[in-house]
mmCIF file of C-alpha atoms in Angstrom:
data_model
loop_
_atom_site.group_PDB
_atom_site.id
_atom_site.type_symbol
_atom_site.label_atom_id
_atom_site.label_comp_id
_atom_site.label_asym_id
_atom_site.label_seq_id
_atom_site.Cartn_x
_atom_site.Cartn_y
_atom_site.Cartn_z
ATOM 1 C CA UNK A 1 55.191 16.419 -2.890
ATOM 2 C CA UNK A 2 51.472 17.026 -2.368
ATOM 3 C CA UNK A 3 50.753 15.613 -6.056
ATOM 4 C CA UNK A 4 53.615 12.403 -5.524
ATOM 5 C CA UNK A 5 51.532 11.737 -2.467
ATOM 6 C CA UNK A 6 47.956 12.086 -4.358
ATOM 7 C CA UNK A 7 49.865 9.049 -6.962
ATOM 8 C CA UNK A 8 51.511 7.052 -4.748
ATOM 9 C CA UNK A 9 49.457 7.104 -1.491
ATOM 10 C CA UNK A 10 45.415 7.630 -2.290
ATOM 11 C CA UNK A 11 45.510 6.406 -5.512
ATOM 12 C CA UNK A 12 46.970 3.839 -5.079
ATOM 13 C CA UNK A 13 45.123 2.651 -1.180
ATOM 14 C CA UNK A 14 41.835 2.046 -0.006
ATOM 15 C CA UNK A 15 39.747 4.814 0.853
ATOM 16 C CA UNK A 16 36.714 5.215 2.463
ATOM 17 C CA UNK A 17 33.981 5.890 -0.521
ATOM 18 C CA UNK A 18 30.411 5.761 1.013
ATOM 19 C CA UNK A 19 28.636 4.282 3.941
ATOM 20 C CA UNK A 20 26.480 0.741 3.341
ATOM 21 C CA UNK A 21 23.598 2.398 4.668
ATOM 22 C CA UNK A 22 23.279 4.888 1.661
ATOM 23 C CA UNK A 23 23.350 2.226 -0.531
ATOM 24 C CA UNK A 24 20.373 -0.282 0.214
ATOM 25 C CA UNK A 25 18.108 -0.097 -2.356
ATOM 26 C CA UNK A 26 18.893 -0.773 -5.680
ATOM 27 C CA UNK A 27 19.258 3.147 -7.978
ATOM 28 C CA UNK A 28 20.763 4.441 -4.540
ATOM 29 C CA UNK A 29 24.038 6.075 -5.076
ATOM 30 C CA UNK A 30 26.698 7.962 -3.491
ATOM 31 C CA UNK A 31 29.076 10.392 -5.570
ATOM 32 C CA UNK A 32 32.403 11.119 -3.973
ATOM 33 C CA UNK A 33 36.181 12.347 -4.755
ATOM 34 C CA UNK A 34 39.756 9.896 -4.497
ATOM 35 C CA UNK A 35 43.022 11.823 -4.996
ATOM 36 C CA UNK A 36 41.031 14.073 -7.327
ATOM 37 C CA UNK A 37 39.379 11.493 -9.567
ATOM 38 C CA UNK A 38 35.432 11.944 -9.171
ATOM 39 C CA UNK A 39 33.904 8.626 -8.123
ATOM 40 C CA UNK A 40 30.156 6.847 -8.230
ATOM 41 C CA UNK A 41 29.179 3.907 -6.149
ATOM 42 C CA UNK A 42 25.239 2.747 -6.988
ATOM 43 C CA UNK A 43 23.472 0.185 -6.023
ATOM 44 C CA UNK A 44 22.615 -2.098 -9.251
ATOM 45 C CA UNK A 45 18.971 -3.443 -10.156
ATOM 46 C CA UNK A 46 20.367 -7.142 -8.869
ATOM 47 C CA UNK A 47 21.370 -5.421 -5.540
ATOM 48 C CA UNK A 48 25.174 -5.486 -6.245
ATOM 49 C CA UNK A 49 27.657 -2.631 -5.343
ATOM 50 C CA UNK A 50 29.587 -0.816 -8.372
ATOM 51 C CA UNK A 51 32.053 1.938 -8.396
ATOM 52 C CA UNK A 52 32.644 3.739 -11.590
ATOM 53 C CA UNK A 53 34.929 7.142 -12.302
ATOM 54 C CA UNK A 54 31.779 9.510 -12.426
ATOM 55 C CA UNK A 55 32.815 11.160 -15.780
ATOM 56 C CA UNK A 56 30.908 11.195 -18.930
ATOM 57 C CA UNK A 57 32.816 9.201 -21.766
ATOM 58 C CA UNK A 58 31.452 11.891 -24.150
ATOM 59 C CA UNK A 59 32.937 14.903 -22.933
ATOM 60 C CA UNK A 60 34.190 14.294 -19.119
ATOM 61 C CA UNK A 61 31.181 15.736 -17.359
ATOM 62 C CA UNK A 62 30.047 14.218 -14.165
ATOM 63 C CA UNK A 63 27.350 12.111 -14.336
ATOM 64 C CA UNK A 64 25.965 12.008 -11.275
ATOM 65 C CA UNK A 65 25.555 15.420 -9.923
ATOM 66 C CA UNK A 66 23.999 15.419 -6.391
ATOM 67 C CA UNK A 67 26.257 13.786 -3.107
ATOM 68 C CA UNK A 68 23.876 11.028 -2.921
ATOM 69 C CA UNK A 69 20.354 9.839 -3.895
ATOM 70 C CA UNK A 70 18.349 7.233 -5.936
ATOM 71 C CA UNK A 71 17.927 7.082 -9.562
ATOM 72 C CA UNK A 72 16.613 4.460 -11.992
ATOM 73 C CA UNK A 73 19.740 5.253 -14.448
ATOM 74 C CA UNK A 74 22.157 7.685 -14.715
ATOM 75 C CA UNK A 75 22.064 10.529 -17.012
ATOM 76 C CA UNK A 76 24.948 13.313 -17.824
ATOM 77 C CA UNK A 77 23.352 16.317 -17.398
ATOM 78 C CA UNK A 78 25.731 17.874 -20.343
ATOM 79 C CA UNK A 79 24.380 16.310 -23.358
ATOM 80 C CA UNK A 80 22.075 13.849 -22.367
ATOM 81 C CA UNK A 81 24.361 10.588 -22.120
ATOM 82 C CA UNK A 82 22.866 7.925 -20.219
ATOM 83 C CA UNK A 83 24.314 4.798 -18.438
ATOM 84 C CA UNK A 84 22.625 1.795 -16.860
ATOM 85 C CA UNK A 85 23.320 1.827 -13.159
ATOM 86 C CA UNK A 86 25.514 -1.716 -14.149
ATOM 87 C CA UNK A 87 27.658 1.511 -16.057
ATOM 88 C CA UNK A 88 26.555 0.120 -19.247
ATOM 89 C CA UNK A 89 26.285 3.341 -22.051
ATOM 90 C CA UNK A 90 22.574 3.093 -23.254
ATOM 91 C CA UNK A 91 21.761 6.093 -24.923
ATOM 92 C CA UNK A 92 23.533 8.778 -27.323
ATOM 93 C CA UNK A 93 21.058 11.576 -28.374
ATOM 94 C CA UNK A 94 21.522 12.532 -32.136
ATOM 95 C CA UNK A 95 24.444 10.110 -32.299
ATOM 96 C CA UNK A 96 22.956 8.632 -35.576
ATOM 97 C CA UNK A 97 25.917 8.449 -38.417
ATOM 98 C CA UNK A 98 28.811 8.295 -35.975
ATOM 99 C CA UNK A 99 31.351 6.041 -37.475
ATOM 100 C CA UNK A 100 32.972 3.120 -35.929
ATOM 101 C CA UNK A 101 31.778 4.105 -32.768
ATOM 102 C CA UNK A 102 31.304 0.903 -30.357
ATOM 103 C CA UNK A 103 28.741 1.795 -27.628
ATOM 104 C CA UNK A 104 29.589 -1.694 -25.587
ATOM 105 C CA UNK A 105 33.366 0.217 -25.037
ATOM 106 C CA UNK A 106 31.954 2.987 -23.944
ATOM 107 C CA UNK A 107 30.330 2.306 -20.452
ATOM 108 C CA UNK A 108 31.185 4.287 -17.504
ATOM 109 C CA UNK A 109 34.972 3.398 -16.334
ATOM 110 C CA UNK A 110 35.030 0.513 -13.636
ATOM 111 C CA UNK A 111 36.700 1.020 -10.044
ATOM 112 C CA UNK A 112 37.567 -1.398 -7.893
ATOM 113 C CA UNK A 113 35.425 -1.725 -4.489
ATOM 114 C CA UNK A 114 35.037 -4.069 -1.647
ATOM 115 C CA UNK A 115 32.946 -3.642 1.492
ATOM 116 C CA UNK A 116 34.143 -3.997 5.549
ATOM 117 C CA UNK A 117 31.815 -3.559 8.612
ATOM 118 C CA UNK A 118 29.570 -0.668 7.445
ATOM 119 C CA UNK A 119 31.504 0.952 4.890
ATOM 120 C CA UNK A 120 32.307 0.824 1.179
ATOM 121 C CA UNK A 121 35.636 1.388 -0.073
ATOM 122 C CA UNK A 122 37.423 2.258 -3.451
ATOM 123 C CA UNK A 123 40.537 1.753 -4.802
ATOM 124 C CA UNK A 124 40.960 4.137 -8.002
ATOM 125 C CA UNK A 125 44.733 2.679 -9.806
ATOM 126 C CA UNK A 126 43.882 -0.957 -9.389
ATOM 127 C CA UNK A 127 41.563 -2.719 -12.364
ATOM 128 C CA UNK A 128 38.535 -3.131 -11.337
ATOM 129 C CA UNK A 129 38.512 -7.093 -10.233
ATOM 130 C CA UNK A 130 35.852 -9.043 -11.852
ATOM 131 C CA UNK A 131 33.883 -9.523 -9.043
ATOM 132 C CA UNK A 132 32.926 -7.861 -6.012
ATOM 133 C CA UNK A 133 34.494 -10.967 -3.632
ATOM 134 C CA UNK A 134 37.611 -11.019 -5.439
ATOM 135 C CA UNK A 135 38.144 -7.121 -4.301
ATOM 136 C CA UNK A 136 36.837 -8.133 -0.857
ATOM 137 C CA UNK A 137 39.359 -10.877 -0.540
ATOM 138 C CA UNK A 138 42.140 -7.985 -1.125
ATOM 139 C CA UNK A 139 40.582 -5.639 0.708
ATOM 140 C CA UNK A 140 40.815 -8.390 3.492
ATOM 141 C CA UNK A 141 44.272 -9.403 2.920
ATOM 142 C CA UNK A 142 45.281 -5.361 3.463
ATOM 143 C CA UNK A 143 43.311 -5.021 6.792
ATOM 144 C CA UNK A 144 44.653 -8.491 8.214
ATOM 145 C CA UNK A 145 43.405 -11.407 9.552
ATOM 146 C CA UNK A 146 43.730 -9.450 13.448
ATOM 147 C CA UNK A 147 42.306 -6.410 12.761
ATOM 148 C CA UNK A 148 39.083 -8.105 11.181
ATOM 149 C CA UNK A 149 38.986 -10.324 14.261
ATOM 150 C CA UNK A 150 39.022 -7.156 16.508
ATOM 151 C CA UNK A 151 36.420 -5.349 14.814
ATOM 152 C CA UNK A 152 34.355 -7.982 14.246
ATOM 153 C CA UNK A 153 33.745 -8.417 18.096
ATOM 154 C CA UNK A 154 32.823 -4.739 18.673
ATOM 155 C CA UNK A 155 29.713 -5.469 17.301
ATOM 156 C CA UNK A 156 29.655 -2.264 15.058
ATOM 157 C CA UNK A 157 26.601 -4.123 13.207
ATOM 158 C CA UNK A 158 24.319 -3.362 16.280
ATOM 159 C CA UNK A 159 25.320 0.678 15.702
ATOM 160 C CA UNK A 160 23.579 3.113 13.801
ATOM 161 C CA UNK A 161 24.739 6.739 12.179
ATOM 162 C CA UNK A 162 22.719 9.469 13.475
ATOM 163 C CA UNK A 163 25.099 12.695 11.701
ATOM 164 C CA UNK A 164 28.162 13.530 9.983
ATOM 165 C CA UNK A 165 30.321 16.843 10.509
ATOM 166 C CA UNK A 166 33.106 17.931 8.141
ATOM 167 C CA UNK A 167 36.067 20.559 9.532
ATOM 168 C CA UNK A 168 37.844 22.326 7.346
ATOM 169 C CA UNK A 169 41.929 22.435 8.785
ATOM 170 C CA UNK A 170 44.954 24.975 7.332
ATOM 171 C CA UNK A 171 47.254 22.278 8.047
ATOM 172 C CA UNK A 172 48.829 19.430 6.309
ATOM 173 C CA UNK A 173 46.737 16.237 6.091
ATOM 174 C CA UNK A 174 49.785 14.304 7.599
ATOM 175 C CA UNK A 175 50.318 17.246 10.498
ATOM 176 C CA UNK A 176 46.561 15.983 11.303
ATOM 177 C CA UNK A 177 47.438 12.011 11.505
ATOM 178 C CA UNK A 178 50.516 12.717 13.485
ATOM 179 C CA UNK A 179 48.533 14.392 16.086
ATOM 180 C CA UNK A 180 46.315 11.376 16.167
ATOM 181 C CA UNK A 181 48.410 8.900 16.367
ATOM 182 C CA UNK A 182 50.760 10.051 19.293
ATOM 183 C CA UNK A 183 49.771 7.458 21.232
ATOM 184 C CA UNK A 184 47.826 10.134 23.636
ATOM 185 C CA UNK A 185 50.875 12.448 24.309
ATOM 186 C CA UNK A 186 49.072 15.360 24.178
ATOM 187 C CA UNK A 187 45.655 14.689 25.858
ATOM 188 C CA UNK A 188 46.454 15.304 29.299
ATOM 189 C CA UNK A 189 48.005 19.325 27.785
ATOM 190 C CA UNK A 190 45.432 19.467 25.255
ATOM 191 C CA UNK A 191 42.135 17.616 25.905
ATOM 192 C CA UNK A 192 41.846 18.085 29.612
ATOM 193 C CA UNK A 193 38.216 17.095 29.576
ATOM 194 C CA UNK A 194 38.737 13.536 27.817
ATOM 195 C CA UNK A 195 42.197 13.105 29.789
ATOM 196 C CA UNK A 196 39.601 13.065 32.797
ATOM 197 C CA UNK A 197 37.976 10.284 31.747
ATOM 198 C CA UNK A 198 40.987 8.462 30.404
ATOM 199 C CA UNK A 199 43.562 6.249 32.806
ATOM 200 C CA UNK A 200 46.482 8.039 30.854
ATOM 201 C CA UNK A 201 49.366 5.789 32.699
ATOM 202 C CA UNK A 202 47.613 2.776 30.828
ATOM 203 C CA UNK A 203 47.586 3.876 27.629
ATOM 204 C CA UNK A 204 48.863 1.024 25.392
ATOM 205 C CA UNK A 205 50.130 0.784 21.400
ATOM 206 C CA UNK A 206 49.573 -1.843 19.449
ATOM 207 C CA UNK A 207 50.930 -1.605 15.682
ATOM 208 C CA UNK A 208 49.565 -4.092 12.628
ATOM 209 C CA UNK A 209 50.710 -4.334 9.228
ATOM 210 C CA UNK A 210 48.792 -1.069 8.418
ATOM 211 C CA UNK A 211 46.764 0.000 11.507
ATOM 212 C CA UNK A 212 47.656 0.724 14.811
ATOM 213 C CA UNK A 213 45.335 0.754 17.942
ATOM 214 C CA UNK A 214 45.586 3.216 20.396
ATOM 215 C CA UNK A 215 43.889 2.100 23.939
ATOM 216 C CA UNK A 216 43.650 3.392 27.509
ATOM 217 C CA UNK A 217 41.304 2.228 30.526
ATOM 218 C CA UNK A 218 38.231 3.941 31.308
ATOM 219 C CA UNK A 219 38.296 6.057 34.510
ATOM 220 C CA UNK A 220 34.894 6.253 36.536
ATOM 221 C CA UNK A 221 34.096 8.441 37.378
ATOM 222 C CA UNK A 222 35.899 11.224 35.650
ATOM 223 C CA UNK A 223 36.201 14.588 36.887
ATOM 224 C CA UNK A 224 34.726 16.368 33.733
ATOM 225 C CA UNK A 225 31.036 15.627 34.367
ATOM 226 C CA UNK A 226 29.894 16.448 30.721
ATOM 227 C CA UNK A 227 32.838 14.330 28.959
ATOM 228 C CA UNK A 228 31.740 11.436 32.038
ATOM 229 C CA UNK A 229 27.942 11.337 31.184
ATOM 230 C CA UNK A 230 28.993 10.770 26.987
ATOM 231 C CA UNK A 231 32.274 8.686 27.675
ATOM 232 C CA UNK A 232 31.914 5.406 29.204
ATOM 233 C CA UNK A 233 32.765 1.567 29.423
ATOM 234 C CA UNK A 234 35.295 -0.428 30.227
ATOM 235 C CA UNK A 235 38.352 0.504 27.133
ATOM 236 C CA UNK A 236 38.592 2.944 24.774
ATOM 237 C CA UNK A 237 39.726 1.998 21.693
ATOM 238 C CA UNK A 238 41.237 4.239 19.109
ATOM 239 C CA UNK A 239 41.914 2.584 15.291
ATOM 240 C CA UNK A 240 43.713 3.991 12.815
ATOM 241 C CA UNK A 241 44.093 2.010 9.143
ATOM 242 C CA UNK A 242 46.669 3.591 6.989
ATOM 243 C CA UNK A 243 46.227 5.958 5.430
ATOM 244 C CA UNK A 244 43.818 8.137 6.446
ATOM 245 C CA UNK A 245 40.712 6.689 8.313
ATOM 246 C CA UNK A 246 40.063 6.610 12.036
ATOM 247 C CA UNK A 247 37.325 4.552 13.572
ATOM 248 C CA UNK A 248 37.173 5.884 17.863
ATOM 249 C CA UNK A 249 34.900 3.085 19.896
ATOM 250 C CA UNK A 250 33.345 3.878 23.578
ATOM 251 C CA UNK A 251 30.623 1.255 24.652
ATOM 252 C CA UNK A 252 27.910 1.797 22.288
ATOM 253 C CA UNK A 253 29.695 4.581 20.225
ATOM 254 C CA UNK A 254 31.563 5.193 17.521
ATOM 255 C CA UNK A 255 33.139 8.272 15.725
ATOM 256 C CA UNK A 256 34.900 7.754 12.696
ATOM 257 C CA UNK A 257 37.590 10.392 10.749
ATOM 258 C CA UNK A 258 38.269 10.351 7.348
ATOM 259 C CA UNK A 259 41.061 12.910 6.687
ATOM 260 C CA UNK A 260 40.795 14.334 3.083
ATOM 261 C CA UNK A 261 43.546 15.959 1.589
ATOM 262 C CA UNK A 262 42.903 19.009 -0.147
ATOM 263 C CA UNK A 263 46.129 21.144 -0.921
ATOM 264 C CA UNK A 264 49.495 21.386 0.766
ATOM 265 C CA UNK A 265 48.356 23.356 3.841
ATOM 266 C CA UNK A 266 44.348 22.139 3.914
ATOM 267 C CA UNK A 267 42.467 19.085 5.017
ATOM 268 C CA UNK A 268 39.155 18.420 5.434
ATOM 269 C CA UNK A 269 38.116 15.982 8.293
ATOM 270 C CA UNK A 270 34.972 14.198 7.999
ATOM 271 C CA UNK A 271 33.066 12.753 10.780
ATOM 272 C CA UNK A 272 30.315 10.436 10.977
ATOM 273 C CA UNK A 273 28.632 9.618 14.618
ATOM 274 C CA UNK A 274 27.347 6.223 15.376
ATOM 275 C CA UNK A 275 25.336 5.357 18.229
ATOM 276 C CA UNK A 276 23.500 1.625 19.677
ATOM 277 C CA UNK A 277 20.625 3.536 21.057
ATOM 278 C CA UNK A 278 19.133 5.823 18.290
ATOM 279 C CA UNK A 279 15.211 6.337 20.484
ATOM 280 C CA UNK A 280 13.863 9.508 21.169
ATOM 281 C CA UNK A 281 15.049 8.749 24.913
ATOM 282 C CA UNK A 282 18.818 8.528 24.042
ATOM 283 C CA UNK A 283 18.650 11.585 21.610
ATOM 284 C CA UNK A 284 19.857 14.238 23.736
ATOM 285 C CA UNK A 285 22.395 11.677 24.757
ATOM 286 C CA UNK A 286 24.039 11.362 22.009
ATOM 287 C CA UNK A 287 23.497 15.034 20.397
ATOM 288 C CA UNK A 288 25.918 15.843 23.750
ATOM 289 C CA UNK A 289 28.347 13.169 22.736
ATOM 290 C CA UNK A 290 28.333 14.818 19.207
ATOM 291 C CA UNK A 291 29.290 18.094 21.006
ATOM 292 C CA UNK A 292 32.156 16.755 22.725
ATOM 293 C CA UNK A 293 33.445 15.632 19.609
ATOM 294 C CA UNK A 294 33.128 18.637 18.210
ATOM 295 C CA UNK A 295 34.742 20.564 21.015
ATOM 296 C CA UNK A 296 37.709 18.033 20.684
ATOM 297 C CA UNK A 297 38.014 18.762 17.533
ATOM 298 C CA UNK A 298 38.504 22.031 17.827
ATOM 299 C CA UNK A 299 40.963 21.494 20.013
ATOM 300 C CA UNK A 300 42.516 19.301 17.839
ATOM 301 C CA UNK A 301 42.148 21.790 14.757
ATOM 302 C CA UNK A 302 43.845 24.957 16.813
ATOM 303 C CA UNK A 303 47.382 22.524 17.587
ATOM 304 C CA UNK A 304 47.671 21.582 14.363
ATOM 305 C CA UNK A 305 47.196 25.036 12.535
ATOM 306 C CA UNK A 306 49.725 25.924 15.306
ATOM 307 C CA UNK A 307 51.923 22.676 13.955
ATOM 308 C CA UNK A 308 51.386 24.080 10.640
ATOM 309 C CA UNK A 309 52.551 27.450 11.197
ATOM 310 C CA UNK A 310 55.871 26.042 13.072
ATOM 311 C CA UNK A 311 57.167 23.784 9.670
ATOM 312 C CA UNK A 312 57.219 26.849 7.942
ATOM 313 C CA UNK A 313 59.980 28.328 10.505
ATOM 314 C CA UNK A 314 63.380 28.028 9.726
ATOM 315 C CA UNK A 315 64.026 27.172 13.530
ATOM 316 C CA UNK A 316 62.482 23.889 13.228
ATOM 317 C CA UNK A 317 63.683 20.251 12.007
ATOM 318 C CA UNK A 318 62.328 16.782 12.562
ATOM 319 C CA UNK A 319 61.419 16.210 15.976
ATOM 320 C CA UNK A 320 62.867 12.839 17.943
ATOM 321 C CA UNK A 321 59.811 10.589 18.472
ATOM 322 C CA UNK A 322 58.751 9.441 22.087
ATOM 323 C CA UNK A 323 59.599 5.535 22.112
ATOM 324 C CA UNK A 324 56.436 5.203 25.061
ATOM 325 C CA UNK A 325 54.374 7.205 23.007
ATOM 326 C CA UNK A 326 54.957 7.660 19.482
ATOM 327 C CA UNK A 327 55.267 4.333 17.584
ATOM 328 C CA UNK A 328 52.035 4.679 16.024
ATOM 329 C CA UNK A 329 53.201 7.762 14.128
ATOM 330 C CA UNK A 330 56.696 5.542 13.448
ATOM 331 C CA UNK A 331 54.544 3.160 11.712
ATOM 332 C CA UNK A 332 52.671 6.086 9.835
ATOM 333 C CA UNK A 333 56.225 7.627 8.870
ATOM 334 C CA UNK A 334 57.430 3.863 7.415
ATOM 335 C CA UNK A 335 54.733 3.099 5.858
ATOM 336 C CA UNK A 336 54.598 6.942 3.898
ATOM 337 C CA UNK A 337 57.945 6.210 3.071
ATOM 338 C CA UNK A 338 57.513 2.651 1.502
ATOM 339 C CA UNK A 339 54.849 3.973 -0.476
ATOM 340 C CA UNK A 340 56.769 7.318 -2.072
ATOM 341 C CA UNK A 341 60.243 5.622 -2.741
ATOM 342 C CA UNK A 342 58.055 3.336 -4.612
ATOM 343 C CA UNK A 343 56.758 6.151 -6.328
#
């Protein structure tokens, strides 16, 4: 199931690849991993983004060795293969004599990309389109016309990343979304801090095509002081785009979670903190709302390793969903199941 799901689910959708920030300058590049393919995005000398499977057409090494960084080419550290950072194959040491070897087939393997907001993304079974807005208008067409009009007025342009955190989870990667997506059942049992802060009542679910948005009125002032001082505004807003990425919005910060799959019963969760006010004044500021993340999290990480341990039990079967609470994770569970009878 986990490798059916690796096919038919991250191969096949768009996942989060690298953050537009890494990738300014031209011979910047970010190296990452799609339903176990190993993936490049650089930065070109004309300034264009290009994703490429980061394997060596000689003999499969990765190229590009580091997470991220800046290079004026890239070079397999195995034998000494290098590509232009357009992917094009430019130099074979002591390849002199090969026969009927054509070095303009040989480039670096093409992957299809398209940029939203502040973030790349990759699609690894699709051909690569022939140009970067012909991906874009896909990538489009998958988020919907109402999602990019939503996040579009957040303003997310006007917010900067200050850290990332990665958690590692013995739990399925689905056990993780479901928890997400339960339209805030468990935050007044589980998150008694944020549930302060939160007008629970007034939570509201809103499905798309393939996100949902999870929402609930701000409370002020909340009873948890340190939650209080980090959450604040008017909404919280709580985004989740199928399959796997999670973009949480308080006024003048954003979290985002990118749930990685790793094996049946582990997932690695990786979070990137975005503030508006990134001064030496607001620094301790936001370091706190970093730490409330983190202690969420870890709230978050101790039910589901508890959810984990219960699907093993013979005592358990499919749970009823909540129709207040739980059509988020109804649209998760349809979509899933599209996707894999497709298979």
């Amino acid at each position: 199931m986990f490798e059916l799901e690796n096919q038919a689910i991250f191969s096949r959708s768009w996942q989060l690849a690298a953050r537009l920030d890494q990738l300014r300058d031209p011979g910047q590049y970010v190296t990452t991993e799609i339903a176990g393919e190993p993936i490049v995005i650089v930065s070109g000398h004309d300034g264009e983004l290009r994703g490429f499977f980061n394997v060596c057409r000689h003999h499969a090494a990765a190229v590009m060795t580091e997470a991220e960084g800046s290079a004026s080419q890239m070079r397999c550290p195995y034998h000494g293969w290098t590509y232009s950072l357009e992917g094009e194959l430019k130099g074979m040491p002591d390849f002199t004599g090969v026969c009927n070897f054509d070095r303009a087939n040989n480039g670096l393997a093409r992957v299809e990309i398209a940029t939203w907001e502040k973030w790349v993304f990759a699609r690894v079974a699709e051909k690569q389109s022939s140009s970067l807005k012909q991906s874009n208008a896909s990538f489009t067409t998958f988020l919907g016309e109402d999602l990019v009009k939503q996040i579009a007025v957040l303003g997310f342009n006007n917010l900067h990343w200050v850290e990332q955190r990665r958690y590692r989870l013995n739990c399925n990667w689905k056990v993780f979304v479901d928890n997400y997506l339960d339209g805030g059942y468990h935050v007044p049992h589980l998150h008694k801090g944020l549930d302060s802060v939160l007008d629970y009542s007034n939570y509201t679910i809103e499905n798309g095509g393939h996100f949902c948005l999870q929402s609930s009125p701000m409370v002020t002032p909340g009873e948890d002081d340190e939650v209080r001082a980090v959450r604040s505004g008017g909404r919280a807003l709580y985004y989740w785009l199928y399959p796997n990425f999670m973009m949480n919005y308080y006024e003048g910060v954003l979290d985002t979670n990118l749930v990685r799959p790793l094996a049946v019963d582990r997932t690695e969760v990786v979070f990137d903190f975005y503030f508006a006010d990134i001064s030496e004044s607001a620094r301790e500021r936001n370091l706190a709302s970093i730490n409330i993340g983190d202690r969420i999290q870890q709230e978050d990480r101790d039910i589901c390793e508890s959810v984990q341990r219960g699907l093993r039990s013979r005592a358990y079967q499919a749970g009823r969903l909540s129709v207040r609470r739980e059509a988020g994770e109804h649209l998760f569970h349809r979509l899933l199941h599209a996707d894999l009878k497709t298979a």
